[in-house]
XYZ file of N, CA and C in Angstrom:
840
model
N 10.615 140.909 105.144
C 11.373 140.292 104.049
C 11.019 138.817 103.954
N 10.602 138.348 102.792
C 10.214 136.958 102.617
C 11.452 136.063 102.531
N 11.367 134.900 103.175
C 12.480 133.950 103.096
C 12.475 133.291 101.724
N 13.665 132.879 101.298
C 13.797 132.227 100.002
C 13.180 130.827 100.077
N 12.392 130.430 99.082
C 11.772 129.105 99.132
C 12.818 127.998 99.063
N 12.581 126.945 99.820
C 13.475 125.785 99.789
C 13.090 124.876 98.624
N 14.069 124.137 98.137
C 13.864 123.231 97.013
C 13.812 121.798 97.546
N 12.702 121.124 97.267
C 12.475 119.770 97.755
C 12.480 118.776 96.598
N 12.885 117.537 96.923
C 12.659 116.388 96.054
C 11.979 115.317 96.893
N 10.754 114.954 96.502
C 9.983 113.929 97.219
C 9.683 112.802 96.243
N 10.059 111.584 96.576
C 9.737 110.448 95.709
C 8.369 109.883 96.076
N 7.658 109.402 95.067
C 6.376 108.747 95.315
C 5.284 109.689 95.779
N 4.866 110.602 94.895
C 3.873 111.612 95.286
C 2.511 111.374 94.627
N 2.253 110.157 94.176
C 0.961 109.884 93.531
C -0.191 109.905 94.517
N 0.102 109.733 95.795
C -0.945 109.751 96.814
C -0.332 109.634 98.198
N -1.188 109.426 99.198
C -0.734 109.160 100.551
C 0.089 110.259 101.182
N 1.058 109.840 101.993
C 1.860 110.773 102.777
C 2.745 111.642 101.884
N 3.278 111.073 100.803
C 4.140 111.843 99.906
C 3.418 113.015 99.281
N 2.207 112.761 98.801
C 1.429 113.838 98.165
C 0.985 114.869 99.195
N 0.575 114.404 100.368
C 0.142 115.321 101.426
C 1.291 116.229 101.856
N 2.494 115.670 101.949
C 3.661 116.468 102.340
C 4.016 117.477 101.257
N 3.933 117.047 99.998
C 4.196 117.968 98.895
C 3.240 119.157 98.935
N 1.979 118.874 99.146
C 0.968 119.944 99.184
C 1.203 120.885 100.359
N 1.493 120.323 101.525
C 1.711 121.134 102.721
C 2.935 122.033 102.558
N 4.047 121.467 102.075
C 5.272 122.247 101.928
C 5.119 123.323 100.853
N 4.460 122.980 99.740
C 4.245 123.953 98.665
C 3.311 125.069 99.119
N 2.311 124.713 99.909
C 1.368 125.713 100.422
C 2.056 126.692 101.371
N 3.188 126.250 101.936
C 3.969 127.112 102.820
C 5.049 127.881 102.065
N 5.036 127.804 100.720
C 5.907 128.644 99.914
C 7.124 127.985 99.311
N 7.351 126.688 99.618
C 8.519 126.014 99.067
C 8.229 125.461 97.668
N 9.284 125.066 96.970
C 9.169 124.512 95.619
C 9.417 123.010 95.683
N 8.464 122.248 95.180
C 8.503 120.804 95.329
C 8.613 120.112 93.974
N 9.640 119.306 93.825
C 9.731 118.378 92.704
C 9.334 117.005 93.236
N 8.280 116.455 92.654
C 7.775 115.161 93.108
C 7.896 114.134 92.008
N 8.288 112.920 92.357
C 8.471 111.888 91.336
C 7.268 110.955 91.271
N 6.985 110.539 90.051
C 5.844 109.662 89.763
C 6.293 108.611 88.754
N 5.697 107.454 88.794
C 6.119 106.375 87.905
C 5.477 106.473 86.519
N 4.357 107.187 86.424
C 3.639 107.236 85.153
C 3.560 108.672 84.631
N 3.825 108.811 83.339
C 3.801 110.131 82.703
C 2.450 110.810 82.865
N 1.372 110.031 82.783
C 0.031 110.614 82.844
C -0.328 111.172 84.224
N 0.510 110.890 85.243
C 0.250 111.415 86.587
C 0.852 112.806 86.801
N 1.718 113.218 85.891
C 2.495 114.439 86.113
C 1.624 115.691 86.108
N 0.702 115.781 85.164
C -0.108 116.996 85.037
C -0.883 117.293 86.319
N -1.497 116.272 86.902
C -2.285 116.479 88.127
C -1.402 116.974 89.269
N -0.165 116.474 89.334
C 0.735 116.944 90.395
C 1.165 118.382 90.131
N 1.400 118.717 88.875
C 1.753 120.106 88.536
C 0.661 121.077 88.969
N -0.581 120.605 88.948
C -1.720 121.463 89.282
C -2.082 121.420 90.771
N -1.348 120.627 91.553
C -1.645 120.508 92.985
C -1.524 121.858 93.674
N -0.379 122.503 93.526
C -0.171 123.897 93.958
C 0.550 124.570 92.786
N -0.197 125.134 91.841
C 0.403 125.656 90.601
C 1.564 126.610 90.856
N 2.647 126.372 90.113
C 3.832 127.206 90.258
C 4.759 126.776 91.372
N 4.306 125.804 92.168
C 5.112 125.333 93.303
C 5.381 123.827 93.250
N 4.506 123.063 92.596
C 4.682 121.614 92.520
C 4.965 121.207 91.074
N 6.019 120.416 90.902
C 6.460 120.015 89.566
C 6.713 118.505 89.549
N 5.976 117.821 88.711
C 6.100 116.377 88.624
C 7.207 115.947 87.675
N 7.930 114.897 88.072
C 8.992 114.318 87.253
C 8.821 112.804 87.221
N 8.960 112.231 86.039
C 8.821 110.782 85.930
C 10.078 110.099 86.466
N 9.877 109.112 87.345
C 11.010 108.370 87.900
C 10.567 107.019 88.428
N 11.260 105.990 87.982
C 11.222 104.682 88.633
C 12.450 104.678 89.530
N 12.265 104.608 90.843
C 13.390 104.758 91.769
C 14.448 103.671 91.603
N 14.102 102.589 90.904
C 15.089 101.533 90.658
C 15.931 101.806 89.403
N 15.661 102.914 88.726
C 16.400 103.286 87.519
C 17.383 104.403 87.877
N 18.650 104.050 88.071
C 19.622 105.033 88.555
C 19.989 106.071 87.500
N 19.919 105.705 86.229
C 20.179 106.693 85.171
C 19.108 107.783 85.221
N 17.871 107.360 85.324
C 16.746 108.295 85.425
C 16.867 109.135 86.695
N 17.310 108.496 87.775
C 17.484 109.174 89.059
C 18.457 110.342 88.945
N 19.597 110.125 88.308
C 20.594 111.191 88.172
C 20.103 112.298 87.240
N 19.276 111.943 86.258
C 18.691 112.949 85.371
C 17.741 113.865 86.133
N 16.988 113.285 87.054
C 16.060 114.073 87.882
C 16.834 115.073 88.736
N 17.891 114.609 89.373
C 18.692 115.502 90.219
C 19.317 116.618 89.380
N 19.844 116.269 88.210
C 20.467 117.276 87.354
C 19.444 118.302 86.873
N 18.232 117.831 86.595
C 17.158 118.750 86.181
C 16.896 119.787 87.274
N 16.831 119.337 88.517
C 16.579 120.255 89.638
C 17.738 121.235 89.794
N 18.965 120.731 89.684
C 20.136 121.602 89.819
C 20.216 122.618 88.685
N 19.831 122.198 87.490
C 19.818 123.142 86.360
C 18.829 124.274 86.581
N 17.732 123.959 87.260
C 16.696 124.966 87.517
C 17.051 125.879 88.686
N 17.625 125.305 89.743
C 17.784 126.063 90.988
C 19.185 126.038 91.587
N 20.053 125.189 91.059
C 21.450 125.113 91.503
C 21.592 124.694 92.968
N 20.549 124.078 93.526
C 20.659 123.557 94.886
C 19.502 122.595 95.158
N 19.637 121.855 96.239
C 18.577 120.954 96.687
C 18.623 120.940 98.207
N 17.557 121.402 98.820
C 17.558 121.595 100.272
C 17.025 120.403 101.055
N 15.990 119.751 100.522
C 15.339 118.674 101.275
C 15.050 117.502 100.351
N 15.525 116.330 100.741
C 15.209 115.083 100.041
C 14.293 114.262 100.928
N 13.173 113.812 100.372
C 12.267 112.916 101.100
C 12.168 111.608 100.330
N 12.757 110.554 100.885
C 12.671 109.222 100.292
C 11.380 108.567 100.781
N 10.341 108.698 99.988
C 9.020 108.222 100.371
C 8.564 107.006 99.566
N 9.033 106.873 98.335
C 8.557 105.790 97.471
C 8.888 104.424 98.069
N 7.953 103.512 97.948
C 8.148 102.157 98.452
C 6.827 101.421 98.439
N 6.858 100.154 98.834
C 5.616 99.375 98.871
C 5.725 98.279 99.916
N 4.583 97.710 100.265
C 4.547 96.616 101.221
C 4.460 95.276 100.522
N 5.276 94.328 100.959
C 5.229 92.958 100.451
C 4.622 92.081 101.527
N 3.522 91.407 101.202
C 2.788 90.598 102.174
C 3.039 89.115 101.939
N 3.283 88.414 103.017
C 3.472 86.971 102.928
C 4.374 86.482 104.045
N 4.148 85.249 104.499
C 5.043 84.633 105.475
C 6.420 84.445 104.852
N 7.437 84.415 105.670
C 8.813 84.327 105.179
C 8.993 83.131 104.240
N 8.484 81.977 104.607
C 8.662 80.785 103.783
C 7.912 80.887 102.460
N 6.852 81.680 102.415
C 6.051 81.803 101.197
C 6.726 82.647 100.124
N 7.654 83.485 100.515
C 8.229 84.458 99.592
C 9.291 83.837 98.694
N 9.237 84.172 97.423
C 10.290 83.765 96.504
C 11.464 84.725 96.665
N 12.641 84.294 96.241
C 13.803 85.173 96.310
C 13.631 86.385 95.410
N 12.943 86.205 94.294
C 12.684 87.337 93.398
C 11.823 88.390 94.094
N 10.759 87.936 94.781
C 9.881 88.863 95.509
C 10.652 89.568 96.623
N 11.484 88.798 97.346
C 12.250 89.364 98.452
C 13.268 90.388 97.961
N 13.970 90.055 96.882
C 14.988 90.973 96.360
C 14.358 92.260 95.833
N 13.214 92.158 95.184
C 12.570 93.363 94.671
C 12.125 94.282 95.813
N 11.677 93.681 96.929
C 11.309 94.491 98.086
C 12.521 95.265 98.609
N 13.647 94.582 98.716
C 14.860 95.243 99.193
C 15.375 96.261 98.179
N 15.272 95.959 96.894
C 15.727 96.898 95.855
C 14.982 98.225 95.948
N 13.655 98.143 96.072
C 12.842 99.364 96.060
C 12.887 100.100 97.390
N 12.728 99.366 98.483
C 12.601 100.014 99.790
C 13.930 100.362 100.443
N 15.008 99.685 100.022
C 16.299 99.979 100.647
C 17.351 100.457 99.643
N 17.678 99.640 98.646
C 18.783 99.999 97.754
C 18.487 101.248 96.925
N 17.239 101.427 96.495
C 16.890 102.644 95.752
C 17.022 103.878 96.636
N 16.630 103.738 97.899
C 16.777 104.848 98.853
C 18.252 105.151 99.088
N 19.048 104.099 99.250
C 20.489 104.282 99.428
C 21.088 105.003 98.219
N 20.706 104.566 97.012
C 21.259 105.161 95.789
C 20.898 106.634 95.657
N 19.644 106.991 95.936
C 19.230 108.388 95.807
C 19.875 109.243 96.895
N 19.974 108.692 98.088
C 20.642 109.411 99.177
C 22.096 109.686 98.817
N 22.796 108.676 98.290
C 24.186 108.865 97.881
C 24.306 109.897 96.756
N 23.338 109.900 95.850
C 23.380 110.822 94.721
C 23.181 112.277 95.138
N 22.424 112.486 96.200
C 22.115 113.840 96.666
C 23.181 114.370 97.634
N 23.873 113.488 98.307
C 24.839 113.918 99.330
C 25.933 114.854 98.800
N 26.503 114.633 97.603
C 27.517 115.590 97.121
C 26.986 117.015 96.996
N 25.717 117.137 96.617
C 25.096 118.464 96.502
C 24.991 119.112 97.879
N 24.508 118.355 98.844
C 24.325 118.900 100.192
C 25.662 119.158 100.879
N 26.663 118.312 100.604
C 27.998 118.560 101.174
C 28.576 119.864 100.647
N 28.407 120.086 99.367
C 28.913 121.330 98.768
C 28.217 122.550 99.367
N 26.907 122.406 99.592
C 26.120 123.505 100.180
C 26.436 123.705 101.658
N 26.906 122.619 102.295
C 27.016 122.568 103.764
C 25.648 122.830 104.415
N 24.636 122.244 103.792
C 23.281 122.354 104.344
C 22.392 121.336 103.649
N 21.290 121.000 104.298
C 20.323 120.082 103.710
C 19.653 119.237 104.771
N 18.590 118.582 104.368
C 17.850 117.702 105.288
C 17.367 116.494 104.495
N 17.721 115.316 104.963
C 17.271 114.066 104.357
C 16.199 113.464 105.248
N 15.039 113.205 104.670
C 13.919 112.612 105.409
C 13.668 111.224 104.830
N 13.857 110.228 105.669
C 13.624 108.849 105.245
C 12.266 108.404 105.791
N 11.327 108.095 104.893
C 10.038 107.602 105.357
C 10.185 106.107 105.645
N 10.350 105.824 106.909
C 10.481 104.448 107.379
C 9.096 103.958 107.783
N 8.976 103.372 108.958
C 7.702 102.820 109.402
C 7.876 102.347 110.837
N 6.757 102.203 111.547
C 6.837 101.511 112.833
C 7.403 100.110 112.623
N 7.236 99.580 111.401
C 7.755 98.261 111.052
C 9.264 98.252 110.913
N 9.894 99.411 110.960
C 11.345 99.487 110.956
C 11.948 99.302 112.327
N 11.096 99.293 113.347
C 11.553 99.085 114.717
C 10.867 97.896 115.380
N 9.735 97.486 114.828
C 9.016 96.352 115.412
C 8.471 95.467 114.292
N 8.902 94.218 114.284
C 8.479 93.289 113.234
C 7.190 92.575 113.616
N 6.514 92.047 112.593
C 5.286 91.293 112.831
C 5.118 90.264 111.722
N 4.273 89.298 111.965
C 4.073 88.226 110.997
C 3.423 88.748 109.723
N 3.798 88.137 108.607
C 3.184 88.482 107.333
C 3.846 89.609 106.575
N 4.717 90.366 107.267
C 5.406 91.486 106.603
C 6.912 91.419 106.872
N 7.440 90.211 106.986
C 8.833 90.042 107.377
C 9.835 90.712 106.464
N 9.622 90.653 105.139
C 10.575 91.291 104.223
C 10.376 92.796 104.181
N 9.156 93.256 104.372
C 8.936 94.701 104.512
C 9.655 95.180 105.771
N 9.511 94.418 106.877
C 10.242 94.740 108.095
C 11.741 94.805 107.818
N 12.250 93.797 107.111
C 13.687 93.736 106.826
C 14.150 94.962 106.049
N 13.359 95.393 105.069
C 13.747 96.559 104.268
C 13.786 97.826 105.115
N 12.847 97.946 106.032
C 12.807 99.144 106.880
C 13.826 99.070 108.016
N 14.077 97.855 108.555
C 15.152 97.699 109.539
C 16.486 98.113 108.907
N 16.719 97.694 107.650
C 17.949 98.061 106.948
C 18.032 99.575 106.764
N 16.925 100.190 106.394
C 16.878 101.642 106.224
C 17.218 102.353 107.529
N 16.678 101.854 108.630
C 16.943 102.455 109.939
C 18.428 102.375 110.286
N 19.039 101.213 110.073
C 20.445 101.048 110.424
C 21.356 101.919 109.583
N 21.108 101.932 108.279
C 21.915 102.768 107.390
C 21.765 104.240 107.750
N 20.537 104.665 107.989
C 20.264 106.084 108.226
C 20.798 106.559 109.571
N 20.754 105.687 110.565
C 21.280 106.058 111.877
C 22.785 106.315 111.787
N 23.482 105.470 111.033
C 24.922 105.680 110.826
C 25.179 106.950 110.017
N 24.396 107.152 108.950
C 24.572 108.321 108.098
C 24.367 109.613 108.877
N 23.408 109.616 109.776
C 23.124 110.828 110.553
C 24.354 111.275 111.339
N 25.127 110.314 111.838
C 26.352 110.640 112.578
C 27.410 111.186 111.626
N 27.496 110.584 110.439
C 28.518 110.977 109.463
C 28.317 112.394 108.929
N 27.065 112.790 108.767
C 26.790 114.089 108.134
C 26.565 115.221 109.132
N 26.527 114.892 110.410
C 26.273 115.924 111.420
C 27.287 117.066 111.357
N 28.600 116.803 111.206
C 29.559 117.921 111.140
C 29.434 118.759 109.869
N 28.658 118.263 108.895
C 28.515 118.960 107.617
C 27.261 119.831 107.565
N 26.589 119.968 108.710
C 25.360 120.766 108.800
C 24.239 120.195 107.932
N 24.222 118.865 107.792
C 23.144 118.176 107.084
C 22.370 117.360 108.109
N 21.062 117.507 108.109
C 20.220 116.796 109.067
C 19.608 115.555 108.426
N 19.253 114.606 109.261
C 18.533 113.414 108.805
C 17.449 113.071 109.820
N 16.258 112.788 109.313
C 15.140 112.381 110.161
C 14.491 111.128 109.590
N 14.352 110.119 110.437
C 13.593 108.920 110.103
C 12.158 109.118 110.568
N 11.210 109.020 109.652
C 9.792 109.150 109.996
C 9.198 107.749 110.086
N 8.549 107.454 111.195
C 8.054 106.098 111.467
C 6.541 106.124 111.699
N 5.780 106.120 110.601
C 4.321 106.148 110.745
C 3.766 104.788 111.161
N 2.626 104.859 111.841
C 1.804 103.674 112.043
C 0.826 103.581 110.882
N -0.343 102.994 111.098
C -1.326 102.872 110.013
C -1.943 104.219 109.639
N -1.687 104.653 108.416
C -2.263 105.887 107.886
C -3.208 105.547 106.744
N -4.154 106.409 106.498
C -5.184 106.153 105.485
C -4.615 106.395 104.085
N -3.829 105.411 103.634
C -3.220 105.438 102.314
C -3.518 104.102 101.628
N -2.933 103.908 100.441
C -3.116 102.649 99.700
C -2.077 101.605 100.056
N -1.288 101.832 101.128
C -0.177 100.927 101.435
C -0.644 99.474 101.572
N -1.754 99.251 102.266
C -2.248 97.881 102.468
C -3.255 97.473 101.395
N -3.496 98.377 100.440
C -4.466 98.088 99.392
C -3.785 97.923 98.053
N -4.106 98.835 97.130
C -3.629 98.713 95.749
C -2.118 98.788 95.623
N -1.450 99.437 96.581
C 0.003 99.601 96.472
C 0.781 98.375 96.938
N 0.124 97.454 97.608
C 0.827 96.303 98.175
C 0.979 95.180 97.156
N 1.910 94.280 97.450
C 2.142 93.080 96.641
C 2.099 91.883 97.569
N 1.417 90.822 97.152
C 1.324 89.619 97.974
C 2.125 88.481 97.362
N 2.680 87.645 98.207
C 3.440 86.485 97.742
C 2.548 85.589 96.880
N 3.083 85.116 95.780
C 2.304 84.230 94.905
C 2.084 82.862 95.542
N 3.064 82.416 96.311
C 2.982 81.115 96.981
C 2.207 81.246 98.292
N 1.311 80.308 98.560
C 0.550 80.299 99.807
C 0.731 78.955 100.502
N 0.993 78.988 101.804
C 1.171 77.776 102.605
C 0.133 77.783 103.712
N -0.718 76.774 103.732
C -1.865 76.735 104.647
C -1.454 76.792 106.119
N -0.278 76.255 106.444
C 0.151 76.227 107.850
C 0.328 77.619 108.452
N 0.453 78.643 107.619
C 0.654 79.999 108.133
C -0.647 80.813 108.207
N -1.763 80.172 107.946
C -3.035 80.897 107.970
C -3.358 81.464 109.350
N -2.915 80.793 110.410
C -3.246 81.248 111.766
C -2.278 82.307 112.289
N -1.217 82.580 111.572
C -0.272 83.622 112.008
C -0.274 84.762 111.000
N 0.527 84.641 109.951
C 0.601 85.719 108.964
C -0.720 85.893 108.220
N -1.417 84.780 107.955
C -2.683 84.861 107.227
C -3.706 85.726 107.927
N -3.869 85.504 109.234
C -4.839 86.290 110.004
C -4.450 87.765 110.055
N -3.153 88.018 110.233
C -2.721 89.417 110.318
C -2.920 90.139 108.992
N -2.627 89.472 107.892
C -2.780 90.118 106.592
C -4.239 90.393 106.268
N -5.132 89.508 106.685
C -6.566 89.760 106.504
C -6.988 90.997 107.296
N -6.427 91.134 108.496
C -6.720 92.301 109.327
C -6.194 93.576 108.672
N -4.961 93.529 108.165
C -4.365 94.703 107.507
C -5.167 95.121 106.279
N -5.472 94.149 105.438
C -6.172 94.459 104.195
C -7.623 94.853 104.446
N -8.208 94.278 105.493
C -9.587 94.622 105.834
C -9.731 96.023 106.395
N -8.633 96.551 106.954
C -8.690 97.907 107.533
C -8.229 98.975 106.549
N -7.824 98.563 105.329
C -7.361 99.533 104.336
C -8.467 100.533 104.013
N -8.133 101.809 104.098
C -9.114 102.859 103.887
C -9.797 103.309 105.164
N -9.515 102.590 106.266
C -10.124 102.942 107.568
C -9.064 103.162 108.652
N -7.815 103.276 108.238
C -6.743 103.472 109.209
C -6.919 104.804 109.939
N -6.452 104.882 111.182
C -6.667 106.099 111.973
C -5.822 107.297 111.543
N -4.670 107.070 110.916
C -3.760 108.164 110.599
C -4.232 109.026 109.441
N -4.162 110.335 109.621
C -4.556 111.313 108.607
C -3.296 111.823 107.902
N -3.109 111.523 106.603
C -1.899 111.962 105.905
C -1.659 113.470 105.977
N -2.722 114.267 105.960
C -2.555 115.725 106.026
C -1.947 116.144 107.360
N -2.390 115.503 108.446
C -1.830 115.814 109.771
C -0.408 115.257 109.899
N -0.177 114.093 109.286
C 1.173 113.539 109.271
C 2.136 114.465 108.560
N 1.690 115.050 107.455
C 2.522 115.980 106.699
C 2.869 117.212 107.532
N 1.907 117.734 108.259
C 2.154 118.885 109.133
C 3.196 118.550 110.199
N 3.111 117.336 110.749
C 4.062 116.913 111.774
C 5.475 116.815 111.207
N 5.601 116.275 109.994
C 6.917 116.161 109.358
C 7.495 117.540 109.086
N 6.674 118.447 108.597
C 7.136 119.805 108.309
C 7.578 120.507 109.591
N 6.859 120.270 110.676
C 7.224 120.839 111.980
C 8.613 120.359 112.396
N 8.882 119.058 112.177
C 10.193 118.502 112.530
C 11.296 119.097 111.657
N 11.034 119.214 110.359
C 12.030 119.767 109.432
C 12.342 121.223 109.781
N 11.327 121.961 110.176
C 11.493 123.384 110.490
C 12.086 123.632 111.879
N 12.221 122.580 112.670
C 12.755 122.726 114.024
C 14.234 123.101 113.987
N 14.666 123.871 114.976
C 16.099 124.215 115.066
C 16.924 122.998 115.481
N 16.274 122.012 116.070
C 16.938 120.754 116.444
C 16.068 119.590 115.971
N 16.117 119.264 114.674
C 15.254 118.206 114.140
C 15.548 116.855 114.793
N 14.513 116.052 115.020
C 14.728 114.744 115.648
C 15.332 113.743 114.673
N 16.074 112.779 115.220
C 16.535 111.665 114.392
C 15.353 110.788 114.020
N 14.434 110.600 114.967
C 13.250 109.779 114.722
C 11.980 110.560 115.059
N 11.007 110.449 114.172
C 9.696 111.049 114.400
C 8.651 109.957 114.203
N 8.048 109.523 115.291
C 7.002 108.502 115.234
C 5.672 109.199 114.987
N 4.861 108.642 114.097
C 3.573 109.254 113.769
C 2.423 108.328 114.153
N 1.602 108.775 115.076
C 0.387 108.052 115.438
C 0.501 107.282 116.746
N -0.633 107.182 117.448
C -0.677 106.478 118.731
C -0.376 104.990 118.581
N -0.887 104.380 117.513
C -0.649 102.950 117.299
C 0.846 102.682 117.221
N 1.551 103.491 116.440
C 2.995 103.321 116.269
C 3.735 103.582 117.573
N 3.377 104.659 118.263
C 4.070 105.024 119.503
C 3.897 103.933 120.555
N 2.671 103.423 120.713
C 2.410 102.366 121.697
C 3.170 101.089 121.334
N 3.163 100.721 120.045
C 3.804 99.480 119.610
C 5.320 99.544 119.791
N 5.918 100.679 119.451
C 7.378 100.815 119.570
C 7.791 100.847 121.035
N 7.030 101.562 121.857
C 7.341 101.582 123.291
C 7.225 100.187 123.902
N 6.214 99.436 123.485
C 6.041 98.074 123.972
C 7.217 97.199 123.549
N 7.704 97.382 122.329
C 8.862 96.629 121.848
C 10.079 96.913 122.724
N 10.353 98.198 122.974
C 11.528 98.543 123.773
C 11.409 98.025 125.209
N 10.195 98.055 125.732
C 9.968 97.532 127.080
C 10.253 96.037 127.130
N 9.760 95.301 126.138
C 9.967 93.857 126.073
C 11.445 93.523 125.909
N 12.143 94.294 125.067
C 13.576 94.078 124.856
C 14.346 94.297 126.154
N 14.038 95.370 126.863
C 14.732 95.674 128.116
C 14.474 94.590 129.163
N 13.234 94.101 129.217
C 12.911 93.036 130.173
C 13.713 91.772 129.886
N 13.867 91.451 128.606
C 14.627 90.254 128.237
C 16.119 90.444 128.486
N 16.628 91.646 128.214
C 18.033 91.953 128.520
C 18.312 91.741 130.004
N 17.424 92.254 130.846
C 17.608 92.150 132.294
C 17.551 90.700 132.755
N 16.635 89.939 132.189
C 16.472 88.535 132.575
C 17.726 87.727 132.253
N 18.386 88.039 131.161
C 19.545 87.284 130.696
C 20.860 88.041 130.910
N 20.832 89.067 131.763
C 22.005 89.918 131.945
C 23.218 89.149 132.439
N 23.038 88.264 133.430
C 24.170 87.514 133.982
C 24.829 86.649 132.917
N 24.025 86.029 132.079
C 24.564 85.197 131.000
C 25.316 86.071 129.997
N 24.736 87.219 129.671
C 25.369 88.128 128.715
C 26.736 88.605 129.201
N 26.811 88.926 130.472
C 28.043 89.497 131.022
C 29.127 88.451 131.279
N 28.741 87.189 131.417
C 29.692 86.143 131.753
C 30.313 85.542 130.483
N 30.855 86.420 129.632
C 31.420 85.972 128.362
C 32.813 86.531 128.100
N 33.434 87.120 129.137
C 34.745 87.738 128.953
C 35.854 86.822 129.482
N 37.063 87.036 128.983
C 38.206 86.306 129.528
C 38.380 86.657 130.999
N 38.802 85.673 131.804
C 39.117 85.923 133.205
C 40.490 86.566 133.270
N 40.569 87.741 133.867
C 41.865 88.454 133.980
C 42.633 87.967 135.202
């Protein structure tokens, strides 16, 4: 007896990890609604796995459009099993170089749009008493670096919100997984990125050097989106899905190094930390 196909909504399926995940899940028999910013991109997505992949136009910062997309899916299938918040972009620049407009737009797209779509889908999943929310975060959501401070901030915010949400929805039989990729062979550091308009020469030796390294490696990153998609699907299909799924050796090594450094500093300053209570 064949299992009933699950209904997915994946944002940002024009390429990279989002498109690879859509293809992998559809190839395994599920039905995928993928969002794209341009109408002319829809046909190619519809033809990715014919009869299984369906493109919908959506700017994730447009909440009216967002609710129309969800209603369209419910009208077709009366349920939504898996939400993947994948759409987003990288903002490059030292903290001082960034304008408030650039910073706010990064947070709007990478955090507030994700929050809005997650909130919009939760009533459906609560009613079903089932569902899985996949937040595409980043190794940058756990470890910050120069030149991507606001991107780090957007992903740190996503991590904090999602960690709390996972606790809230656990009794409702709804799962949540944060996916934390390292460098994957996508357009994230290339055409999809945005750079600060303001440049300050004093930061050339810190953020400047790192951004040159990031942009110079675009198209040569070690991570394979197709393999990343398989890993995400494996986690979703698990009877005990992880809260966090790190993708790639670069990410795993960097995050482990961060936690090691944090623990070492905690231990070094432990006496000072503990000596802050009232004397009883």
